[in-house]
């Protein structure tokens, strides 16, 4: 009985110490570009939301100067339709460095328009 209590105490201590360690889920700060002349970072982040077909589409756009560096999207669009269109649209927007010239995905027009609107608003917010 004494050994069981000792093992239980060791297990509880190990669990408590593990909880105090680094959290792997913490967001890591990305390296930001630095303007050589001023020493200031040129990376800015803008966030926006637009109403999609399956609910709100929330985007977070990271800009490095005038260039889109990253686009993160949180959505609840329909699987097999709007949800499949999002990654395609994000890649096209990044490739074009904006929404101009990016066509809507057939069958996911509402999702396409909402994502492009949210990205445009986030870019404006980042500037």
mmCIF file with all atom_site columns, N, CA and C in Angstrom, residues 52-116:
data_model
loop_
_atom_site.group_PDB
_atom_site.id
_atom_site.type_symbol
_atom_site.label_atom_id
_atom_site.label_alt_id
_atom_site.label_comp_id
_atom_site.label_asym_id
_atom_site.label_entity_id
_atom_site.label_seq_id
_atom_site.pdbx_PDB_ins_code
_atom_site.Cartn_x
_atom_site.Cartn_y
_atom_site.Cartn_z
_atom_site.occupancy
_atom_site.B_iso_or_equiv
_atom_site.pdbx_formal_charge
_atom_site.auth_seq_id
_atom_site.auth_comp_id
_atom_site.auth_asym_id
_atom_site.auth_atom_id
_atom_site.pdbx_PDB_model_num
ATOM 1   N N  . UNK A 1 52  ? -19.924 33.877 -45.501 1.00 0.00 ? 52  UNK A N  1
ATOM 2   C CA . UNK A 1 52  ? -19.855 32.861 -46.545 1.00 0.00 ? 52  UNK A CA 1
ATOM 3   C C  . UNK A 1 52  ? -21.164 32.094 -46.621 1.00 0.00 ? 52  UNK A C  1
ATOM 4   N N  . UNK A 1 53  ? -21.169 31.025 -47.388 1.00 0.00 ? 53  UNK A N  1
ATOM 5   C CA . UNK A 1 53  ? -22.372 30.200 -47.556 1.00 0.00 ? 53  UNK A CA 1
ATOM 6   C C  . UNK A 1 53  ? -22.684 29.418 -46.286 1.00 0.00 ? 53  UNK A C  1
ATOM 7   N N  . UNK A 1 54  ? -21.635 28.884 -45.624 1.00 0.00 ? 54  UNK A N  1
ATOM 8   C CA . UNK A 1 54  ? -21.832 28.059 -44.442 1.00 0.00 ? 54  UNK A CA 1
ATOM 9   C C  . UNK A 1 54  ? -21.577 28.783 -43.133 1.00 0.00 ? 54  UNK A C  1
ATOM 10  N N  . UNK A 1 55  ? -21.442 30.090 -43.173 1.00 0.00 ? 55  UNK A N  1
ATOM 11  C CA . UNK A 1 55  ? -21.144 30.867 -41.973 1.00 0.00 ? 55  UNK A CA 1
ATOM 12  C C  . UNK A 1 55  ? -20.047 31.870 -42.277 1.00 0.00 ? 55  UNK A C  1
ATOM 13  N N  . UNK A 1 56  ? -19.550 32.510 -41.238 1.00 0.00 ? 56  UNK A N  1
ATOM 14  C CA . UNK A 1 56  ? -18.516 33.515 -41.417 1.00 0.00 ? 56  UNK A CA 1
ATOM 15  C C  . UNK A 1 56  ? -17.202 32.903 -41.882 1.00 0.00 ? 56  UNK A C  1
ATOM 16  N N  . UNK A 1 57  ? -16.527 33.619 -42.769 1.00 0.00 ? 57  UNK A N  1
ATOM 17  C CA . UNK A 1 57  ? -15.180 33.265 -43.204 1.00 0.00 ? 57  UNK A CA 1
ATOM 18  C C  . UNK A 1 57  ? -14.254 34.315 -42.605 1.00 0.00 ? 57  UNK A C  1
ATOM 19  N N  . UNK A 1 58  ? -13.357 33.866 -41.737 1.00 0.00 ? 58  UNK A N  1
ATOM 20  C CA . UNK A 1 58  ? -12.420 34.763 -41.066 1.00 0.00 ? 58  UNK A CA 1
ATOM 21  C C  . UNK A 1 58  ? -11.040 34.559 -41.674 1.00 0.00 ? 58  UNK A C  1
ATOM 22  N N  . UNK A 1 59  ? -10.391 35.653 -42.037 1.00 0.00 ? 59  UNK A N  1
ATOM 23  C CA . UNK A 1 59  ? -9.058  35.555 -42.624 1.00 0.00 ? 59  UNK A CA 1
ATOM 24  C C  . UNK A 1 59  ? -8.076  36.404 -41.840 1.00 0.00 ? 59  UNK A C  1
ATOM 25  N N  . UNK A 1 60  ? -6.840  35.951 -41.873 1.00 0.00 ? 60  UNK A N  1
ATOM 26  C CA . UNK A 1 60  ? -5.724  36.674 -41.275 1.00 0.00 ? 60  UNK A CA 1
ATOM 27  C C  . UNK A 1 60  ? -4.651  36.725 -42.355 1.00 0.00 ? 60  UNK A C  1
ATOM 28  N N  . UNK A 1 61  ? -4.365  37.926 -42.840 1.00 0.00 ? 61  UNK A N  1
ATOM 29  C CA . UNK A 1 61  ? -3.413  38.106 -43.926 1.00 0.00 ? 61  UNK A CA 1
ATOM 30  C C  . UNK A 1 61  ? -2.150  38.750 -43.369 1.00 0.00 ? 61  UNK A C  1
ATOM 31  N N  . UNK A 1 62  ? -1.015  38.105 -43.633 1.00 0.00 ? 62  UNK A N  1
ATOM 32  C CA . UNK A 1 62  ? 0.277   38.646 -43.234 1.00 0.00 ? 62  UNK A CA 1
ATOM 33  C C  . UNK A 1 62  ? 0.931   39.261 -44.458 1.00 0.00 ? 62  UNK A C  1
ATOM 34  N N  . UNK A 1 63  ? 1.244   40.545 -44.346 1.00 0.00 ? 63  UNK A N  1
ATOM 35  C CA . UNK A 1 63  ? 1.859   41.287 -45.440 1.00 0.00 ? 63  UNK A CA 1
ATOM 36  C C  . UNK A 1 63  ? 3.317   41.573 -45.099 1.00 0.00 ? 63  UNK A C  1
ATOM 37  N N  . UNK A 1 64  ? 4.181   41.411 -46.076 1.00 0.00 ? 64  UNK A N  1
ATOM 38  C CA . UNK A 1 64  ? 5.585   41.799 -45.943 1.00 0.00 ? 64  UNK A CA 1
ATOM 39  C C  . UNK A 1 64  ? 5.781   42.944 -46.917 1.00 0.00 ? 64  UNK A C  1
ATOM 40  N N  . UNK A 1 65  ? 5.634   44.163 -46.416 1.00 0.00 ? 65  UNK A N  1
ATOM 41  C CA . UNK A 1 65  ? 5.607   45.325 -47.293 1.00 0.00 ? 65  UNK A CA 1
ATOM 42  C C  . UNK A 1 65  ? 4.315   45.310 -48.081 1.00 0.00 ? 65  UNK A C  1
ATOM 43  N N  . UNK A 1 66  ? 4.420   45.229 -49.400 1.00 0.00 ? 66  UNK A N  1
ATOM 44  C CA . UNK A 1 66  ? 3.245   45.181 -50.273 1.00 0.00 ? 66  UNK A CA 1
ATOM 45  C C  . UNK A 1 66  ? 2.951   43.765 -50.761 1.00 0.00 ? 66  UNK A C  1
ATOM 46  N N  . UNK A 1 67  ? 3.668   42.778 -50.252 1.00 0.00 ? 67  UNK A N  1
ATOM 47  C CA . UNK A 1 67  ? 3.540   41.395 -50.710 1.00 0.00 ? 67  UNK A CA 1
ATOM 48  C C  . UNK A 1 67  ? 2.787   40.553 -49.689 1.00 0.00 ? 67  UNK A C  1
ATOM 49  N N  . UNK A 1 68  ? 1.832   39.755 -50.176 1.00 0.00 ? 68  UNK A N  1
ATOM 50  C CA . UNK A 1 68  ? 1.121   38.825 -49.296 1.00 0.00 ? 68  UNK A CA 1
ATOM 51  C C  . UNK A 1 68  ? 2.071   37.684 -48.961 1.00 0.00 ? 68  UNK A C  1
ATOM 52  N N  . UNK A 1 69  ? 2.355   37.533 -47.687 1.00 0.00 ? 69  UNK A N  1
ATOM 53  C CA . UNK A 1 69  ? 3.257   36.480 -47.220 1.00 0.00 ? 69  UNK A CA 1
ATOM 54  C C  . UNK A 1 69  ? 2.480   35.225 -46.831 1.00 0.00 ? 69  UNK A C  1
ATOM 55  N N  . UNK A 1 70  ? 1.312   35.414 -46.192 1.00 0.00 ? 70  UNK A N  1
ATOM 56  C CA . UNK A 1 70  ? 0.543   34.265 -45.715 1.00 0.00 ? 70  UNK A CA 1
ATOM 57  C C  . UNK A 1 70  ? -0.928  34.658 -45.588 1.00 0.00 ? 70  UNK A C  1
ATOM 58  N N  . UNK A 1 71  ? -1.792  33.678 -45.807 1.00 0.00 ? 71  UNK A N  1
ATOM 59  C CA . UNK A 1 71  ? -3.229  33.852 -45.594 1.00 0.00 ? 71  UNK A CA 1
ATOM 60  C C  . UNK A 1 71  ? -3.721  32.659 -44.787 1.00 0.00 ? 71  UNK A C  1
ATOM 61  N N  . UNK A 1 72  ? -4.289  32.934 -43.631 1.00 0.00 ? 72  UNK A N  1
ATOM 62  C CA . UNK A 1 72  ? -4.884  31.888 -42.801 1.00 0.00 ? 72  UNK A CA 1
ATOM 63  C C  . UNK A 1 72  ? -6.400  32.080 -42.828 1.00 0.00 ? 72  UNK A C  1
ATOM 64  N N  . UNK A 1 73  ? -7.130  30.980 -43.002 1.00 0.00 ? 73  UNK A N  1
ATOM 65  C CA . UNK A 1 73  ? -8.580  31.055 -43.136 1.00 0.00 ? 73  UNK A CA 1
ATOM 66  C C  . UNK A 1 73  ? -9.241  30.129 -42.120 1.00 0.00 ? 73  UNK A C  1
ATOM 67  N N  . UNK A 1 74  ? -10.269 30.658 -41.457 1.00 0.00 ? 74  UNK A N  1
ATOM 68  C CA . UNK A 1 74  ? -11.093 29.870 -40.543 1.00 0.00 ? 74  UNK A CA 1
ATOM 69  C C  . UNK A 1 74  ? -12.519 29.933 -41.087 1.00 0.00 ? 74  UNK A C  1
ATOM 70  N N  . UNK A 1 75  ? -13.106 28.775 -41.416 1.00 0.00 ? 75  UNK A N  1
ATOM 71  C CA . UNK A 1 75  ? -14.422 28.763 -42.045 1.00 0.00 ? 75  UNK A CA 1
ATOM 72  C C  . UNK A 1 75  ? -15.199 27.505 -41.683 1.00 0.00 ? 75  UNK A C  1
ATOM 73  N N  . UNK A 1 76  ? -16.486 27.542 -42.013 1.00 0.00 ? 76  UNK A N  1
ATOM 74  C CA . UNK A 1 76  ? -17.368 26.383 -41.831 1.00 0.00 ? 76  UNK A CA 1
ATOM 75  C C  . UNK A 1 76  ? -18.121 26.118 -43.133 1.00 0.00 ? 76  UNK A C  1
ATOM 76  N N  . UNK A 1 77  ? -17.431 26.273 -44.244 1.00 0.00 ? 77  UNK A N  1
ATOM 77  C CA . UNK A 1 77  ? -18.068 26.079 -45.546 1.00 0.00 ? 77  UNK A CA 1
ATOM 78  C C  . UNK A 1 77  ? -18.361 24.599 -45.783 1.00 0.00 ? 77  UNK A C  1
ATOM 79  N N  . UNK A 1 78  ? -19.266 24.328 -46.699 1.00 0.00 ? 78  UNK A N  1
ATOM 80  C CA . UNK A 1 78  ? -19.734 22.985 -46.995 1.00 0.00 ? 78  UNK A CA 1
ATOM 81  C C  . UNK A 1 78  ? -18.610 22.111 -47.533 1.00 0.00 ? 78  UNK A C  1
ATOM 82  N N  . UNK A 1 79  ? -18.433 20.937 -46.908 1.00 0.00 ? 79  UNK A N  1
ATOM 83  C CA . UNK A 1 79  ? -17.423 19.986 -47.377 1.00 0.00 ? 79  UNK A CA 1
ATOM 84  C C  . UNK A 1 79  ? -17.757 19.565 -48.797 1.00 0.00 ? 79  UNK A C  1
ATOM 85  N N  . UNK A 1 80  ? -16.740 19.435 -49.613 1.00 0.00 ? 80  UNK A N  1
ATOM 86  C CA . UNK A 1 80  ? -16.930 18.988 -50.979 1.00 0.00 ? 80  UNK A CA 1
ATOM 87  C C  . UNK A 1 80  ? -17.271 20.104 -51.950 1.00 0.00 ? 80  UNK A C  1
ATOM 88  N N  . UNK A 1 81  ? -17.591 21.300 -51.428 1.00 0.00 ? 81  UNK A N  1
ATOM 89  C CA . UNK A 1 81  ? -17.918 22.420 -52.318 1.00 0.00 ? 81  UNK A CA 1
ATOM 90  C C  . UNK A 1 81  ? -17.076 23.615 -51.884 1.00 0.00 ? 81  UNK A C  1
ATOM 91  N N  . UNK A 1 82  ? -17.628 24.444 -51.011 1.00 0.00 ? 82  UNK A N  1
ATOM 92  C CA . UNK A 1 82  ? -16.926 25.652 -50.557 1.00 0.00 ? 82  UNK A CA 1
ATOM 93  C C  . UNK A 1 82  ? -15.628 25.352 -49.834 1.00 0.00 ? 82  UNK A C  1
ATOM 94  N N  . UNK A 1 83  ? -15.647 24.315 -49.001 1.00 0.00 ? 83  UNK A N  1
ATOM 95  C CA . UNK A 1 83  ? -14.437 23.962 -48.246 1.00 0.00 ? 83  UNK A CA 1
ATOM 96  C C  . UNK A 1 83  ? -13.309 23.545 -49.180 1.00 0.00 ? 83  UNK A C  1
ATOM 97  N N  . UNK A 1 84  ? -13.654 22.911 -50.294 1.00 0.00 ? 84  UNK A N  1
ATOM 98  C CA . UNK A 1 84  ? -12.638 22.513 -51.266 1.00 0.00 ? 84  UNK A CA 1
ATOM 99  C C  . UNK A 1 84  ? -12.137 23.702 -52.079 1.00 0.00 ? 84  UNK A C  1
ATOM 100 N N  . UNK A 1 85  ? -12.955 24.727 -52.205 1.00 0.00 ? 85  UNK A N  1
ATOM 101 C CA . UNK A 1 85  ? -12.582 25.905 -52.984 1.00 0.00 ? 85  UNK A CA 1
ATOM 102 C C  . UNK A 1 85  ? -11.597 26.800 -52.238 1.00 0.00 ? 85  UNK A C  1
ATOM 103 N N  . UNK A 1 86  ? -11.653 26.812 -50.911 1.00 0.00 ? 86  UNK A N  1
ATOM 104 C CA . UNK A 1 86  ? -10.841 27.732 -50.115 1.00 0.00 ? 86  UNK A CA 1
ATOM 105 C C  . UNK A 1 86  ? -9.338  27.585 -50.388 1.00 0.00 ? 86  UNK A C  1
ATOM 106 N N  . UNK A 1 87  ? -8.743  26.378 -50.304 1.00 0.00 ? 87  UNK A N  1
ATOM 107 C CA . UNK A 1 87  ? -7.296  26.280 -50.547 1.00 0.00 ? 87  UNK A CA 1
ATOM 108 C C  . UNK A 1 87  ? -6.897  26.725 -51.957 1.00 0.00 ? 87  UNK A C  1
ATOM 109 N N  . UNK A 1 88  ? -7.728  26.423 -52.937 1.00 0.00 ? 88  UNK A N  1
ATOM 110 C CA . UNK A 1 88  ? -7.453  26.830 -54.319 1.00 0.00 ? 88  UNK A CA 1
ATOM 111 C C  . UNK A 1 88  ? -7.450  28.349 -54.430 1.00 0.00 ? 88  UNK A C  1
ATOM 112 N N  . UNK A 1 89  ? -8.455  28.974 -53.832 1.00 0.00 ? 89  UNK A N  1
ATOM 113 C CA . UNK A 1 89  ? -8.547  30.430 -53.866 1.00 0.00 ? 89  UNK A CA 1
ATOM 114 C C  . UNK A 1 89  ? -7.381  31.091 -53.144 1.00 0.00 ? 89  UNK A C  1
ATOM 115 N N  . UNK A 1 90  ? -7.012  30.549 -51.998 1.00 0.00 ? 90  UNK A N  1
ATOM 116 C CA . UNK A 1 90  ? -5.891  31.115 -51.237 1.00 0.00 ? 90  UNK A CA 1
ATOM 117 C C  . UNK A 1 90  ? -4.614  31.082 -52.068 1.00 0.00 ? 90  UNK A C  1
ATOM 118 N N  . UNK A 1 91  ? -4.346  29.971 -52.724 1.00 0.00 ? 91  UNK A N  1
ATOM 119 C CA . UNK A 1 91  ? -3.132  29.863 -53.546 1.00 0.00 ? 91  UNK A CA 1
ATOM 120 C C  . UNK A 1 91  ? -3.163  30.850 -54.713 1.00 0.00 ? 91  UNK A C  1
ATOM 121 N N  . UNK A 1 92  ? -4.322  31.001 -55.340 1.00 0.00 ? 92  UNK A N  1
ATOM 122 C CA . UNK A 1 92  ? -4.443  31.945 -56.453 1.00 0.00 ? 92  UNK A CA 1
ATOM 123 C C  . UNK A 1 92  ? -4.263  33.390 -55.980 1.00 0.00 ? 92  UNK A C  1
ATOM 124 N N  . UNK A 1 93  ? -4.819  33.714 -54.830 1.00 0.00 ? 93  UNK A N  1
ATOM 125 C CA . UNK A 1 93  ? -4.687  35.061 -54.273 1.00 0.00 ? 93  UNK A CA 1
ATOM 126 C C  . UNK A 1 93  ? -3.230  35.349 -53.942 1.00 0.00 ? 93  UNK A C  1
ATOM 127 N N  . UNK A 1 94  ? -2.543  34.376 -53.344 1.00 0.00 ? 94  UNK A N  1
ATOM 128 C CA . UNK A 1 94  ? -1.124  34.561 -53.025 1.00 0.00 ? 94  UNK A CA 1
ATOM 129 C C  . UNK A 1 94  ? -0.302  34.709 -54.308 1.00 0.00 ? 94  UNK A C  1
ATOM 130 N N  . UNK A 1 95  ? -0.611  33.887 -55.318 1.00 0.00 ? 95  UNK A N  1
ATOM 131 C CA . UNK A 1 95  ? 0.126   33.933 -56.577 1.00 0.00 ? 95  UNK A CA 1
ATOM 132 C C  . UNK A 1 95  ? -0.060  35.289 -57.263 1.00 0.00 ? 95  UNK A C  1
ATOM 133 N N  . UNK A 1 96  ? -1.281  35.837 -57.215 1.00 0.00 ? 96  UNK A N  1
ATOM 134 C CA . UNK A 1 96  ? -1.579  37.127 -57.840 1.00 0.00 ? 96  UNK A CA 1
ATOM 135 C C  . UNK A 1 96  ? -1.279  38.317 -56.928 1.00 0.00 ? 96  UNK A C  1
ATOM 136 N N  . UNK A 1 97  ? -0.878  38.028 -55.697 1.00 0.00 ? 97  UNK A N  1
ATOM 137 C CA . UNK A 1 97  ? -0.614  39.054 -54.688 1.00 0.00 ? 97  UNK A CA 1
ATOM 138 C C  . UNK A 1 97  ? -1.834  39.968 -54.508 1.00 0.00 ? 97  UNK A C  1
ATOM 139 N N  . UNK A 1 98  ? -3.005  39.353 -54.502 1.00 0.00 ? 98  UNK A N  1
ATOM 140 C CA . UNK A 1 98  ? -4.245  40.080 -54.307 1.00 0.00 ? 98  UNK A CA 1
ATOM 141 C C  . UNK A 1 98  ? -5.386  39.339 -54.982 1.00 0.00 ? 98  UNK A C  1
ATOM 142 N N  . UNK A 1 99  ? -6.570  39.890 -54.853 1.00 0.00 ? 99  UNK A N  1
ATOM 143 C CA . UNK A 1 99  ? -7.749  39.210 -55.390 1.00 0.00 ? 99  UNK A CA 1
ATOM 144 C C  . UNK A 1 99  ? -8.049  39.589 -56.830 1.00 0.00 ? 99  UNK A C  1
ATOM 145 N N  . UNK A 1 100 ? -7.413  40.632 -57.323 1.00 0.00 ? 100 UNK A N  1
ATOM 146 C CA . UNK A 1 100 ? -7.659  41.063 -58.698 1.00 0.00 ? 100 UNK A CA 1
ATOM 147 C C  . UNK A 1 100 ? -7.234  39.969 -59.673 1.00 0.00 ? 100 UNK A C  1
ATOM 148 N N  . UNK A 1 101 ? -8.154  39.605 -60.558 1.00 0.00 ? 101 UNK A N  1
ATOM 149 C CA . UNK A 1 101 ? -7.862  38.578 -61.548 1.00 0.00 ? 101 UNK A CA 1
ATOM 150 C C  . UNK A 1 101 ? -8.091  37.158 -61.065 1.00 0.00 ? 101 UNK A C  1
ATOM 151 N N  . UNK A 1 102 ? -8.532  36.985 -59.821 1.00 0.00 ? 102 UNK A N  1
ATOM 152 C CA . UNK A 1 102 ? -8.799  35.645 -59.286 1.00 0.00 ? 102 UNK A CA 1
ATOM 153 C C  . UNK A 1 102 ? -10.255 35.302 -59.568 1.00 0.00 ? 102 UNK A C  1
ATOM 154 N N  . UNK A 1 103 ? -10.470 34.248 -60.346 1.00 0.00 ? 103 UNK A N  1
ATOM 155 C CA . UNK A 1 103 ? -11.821 33.822 -60.707 1.00 0.00 ? 103 UNK A CA 1
ATOM 156 C C  . UNK A 1 103 ? -12.480 33.069 -59.559 1.00 0.00 ? 103 UNK A C  1
ATOM 157 N N  . UNK A 1 104 ? -13.807 33.173 -59.490 1.00 0.00 ? 104 UNK A N  1
ATOM 158 C CA . UNK A 1 104 ? -14.575 32.390 -58.525 1.00 0.00 ? 104 UNK A CA 1
ATOM 159 C C  . UNK A 1 104 ? -14.509 30.914 -58.906 1.00 0.00 ? 104 UNK A C  1
ATOM 160 N N  . UNK A 1 105 ? -14.630 30.055 -57.912 1.00 0.00 ? 105 UNK A N  1
ATOM 161 C CA . UNK A 1 105 ? -14.673 28.617 -58.152 1.00 0.00 ? 105 UNK A CA 1
ATOM 162 C C  . UNK A 1 105 ? -16.111 28.247 -58.481 1.00 0.00 ? 105 UNK A C  1
ATOM 163 N N  . UNK A 1 106 ? -16.302 27.538 -59.590 1.00 0.00 ? 106 UNK A N  1
ATOM 164 C CA . UNK A 1 106 ? -17.640 27.134 -60.031 1.00 0.00 ? 106 UNK A CA 1
ATOM 165 C C  . UNK A 1 106 ? -18.315 26.279 -58.957 1.00 0.00 ? 106 UNK A C  1
ATOM 166 N N  . UNK A 1 107 ? -19.541 26.644 -58.626 1.00 0.00 ? 107 UNK A N  1
ATOM 167 C CA . UNK A 1 107 ? -20.287 25.921 -57.603 1.00 0.00 ? 107 UNK A CA 1
ATOM 168 C C  . UNK A 1 107 ? -20.057 26.456 -56.205 1.00 0.00 ? 107 UNK A C  1
ATOM 169 N N  . UNK A 1 108 ? -19.088 27.356 -56.062 1.00 0.00 ? 108 UNK A N  1
ATOM 170 C CA . UNK A 1 108 ? -18.781 27.938 -54.750 1.00 0.00 ? 108 UNK A CA 1
ATOM 171 C C  . UNK A 1 108 ? -18.660 29.454 -54.875 1.00 0.00 ? 108 UNK A C  1
ATOM 172 N N  . UNK A 1 109 ? -19.608 30.034 -55.569 1.00 0.00 ? 109 UNK A N  1
ATOM 173 C CA . UNK A 1 109 ? -19.563 31.473 -55.839 1.00 0.00 ? 109 UNK A CA 1
ATOM 174 C C  . UNK A 1 109 ? -19.650 32.294 -54.560 1.00 0.00 ? 109 UNK A C  1
ATOM 175 N N  . UNK A 1 110 ? -20.551 31.953 -53.669 1.00 0.00 ? 110 UNK A N  1
ATOM 176 C CA . UNK A 1 110 ? -20.718 32.712 -52.426 1.00 0.00 ? 110 UNK A CA 1
ATOM 177 C C  . UNK A 1 110 ? -19.443 32.624 -51.590 1.00 0.00 ? 110 UNK A C  1
ATOM 178 N N  . UNK A 1 111 ? -18.887 31.439 -51.479 1.00 0.00 ? 111 UNK A N  1
ATOM 179 C CA . UNK A 1 111 ? -17.640 31.248 -50.732 1.00 0.00 ? 111 UNK A CA 1
ATOM 180 C C  . UNK A 1 111 ? -16.515 32.045 -51.380 1.00 0.00 ? 111 UNK A C  1
ATOM 181 N N  . UNK A 1 112 ? -16.415 31.978 -52.701 1.00 0.00 ? 112 UNK A N  1
ATOM 182 C CA . UNK A 1 112 ? -15.358 32.688 -53.423 1.00 0.00 ? 112 UNK A CA 1
ATOM 183 C C  . UNK A 1 112 ? -15.444 34.191 -53.181 1.00 0.00 ? 112 UNK A C  1
ATOM 184 N N  . UNK A 1 113 ? -16.624 34.747 -53.337 1.00 0.00 ? 113 UNK A N  1
ATOM 185 C CA . UNK A 1 113 ? -16.812 36.190 -53.153 1.00 0.00 ? 113 UNK A CA 1
ATOM 186 C C  . UNK A 1 113 ? -16.526 36.608 -51.710 1.00 0.00 ? 113 UNK A C  1
ATOM 187 N N  . UNK A 1 114 ? -17.002 35.801 -50.757 1.00 0.00 ? 114 UNK A N  1
ATOM 188 C CA . UNK A 1 114 ? -16.790 36.132 -49.348 1.00 0.00 ? 114 UNK A CA 1
ATOM 189 C C  . UNK A 1 114 ? -15.308 36.086 -48.993 1.00 0.00 ? 114 UNK A C  1
ATOM 190 N N  . UNK A 1 115 ? -14.598 35.082 -49.475 1.00 0.00 ? 115 UNK A N  1
ATOM 191 C CA . UNK A 1 115 ? -13.172 34.968 -49.178 1.00 0.00 ? 115 UNK A CA 1
ATOM 192 C C  . UNK A 1 115 ? -12.408 36.141 -49.783 1.00 0.00 ? 115 UNK A C  1
ATOM 193 N N  . UNK A 1 116 ? -12.714 36.479 -51.023 1.00 0.00 ? 116 UNK A N  1
ATOM 194 C CA . UNK A 1 116 ? -12.015 37.591 -51.670 1.00 0.00 ? 116 UNK A CA 1
ATOM 195 C C  . UNK A 1 116 ? -12.313 38.921 -50.971 1.00 0.00 ? 116 UNK A C  1
#
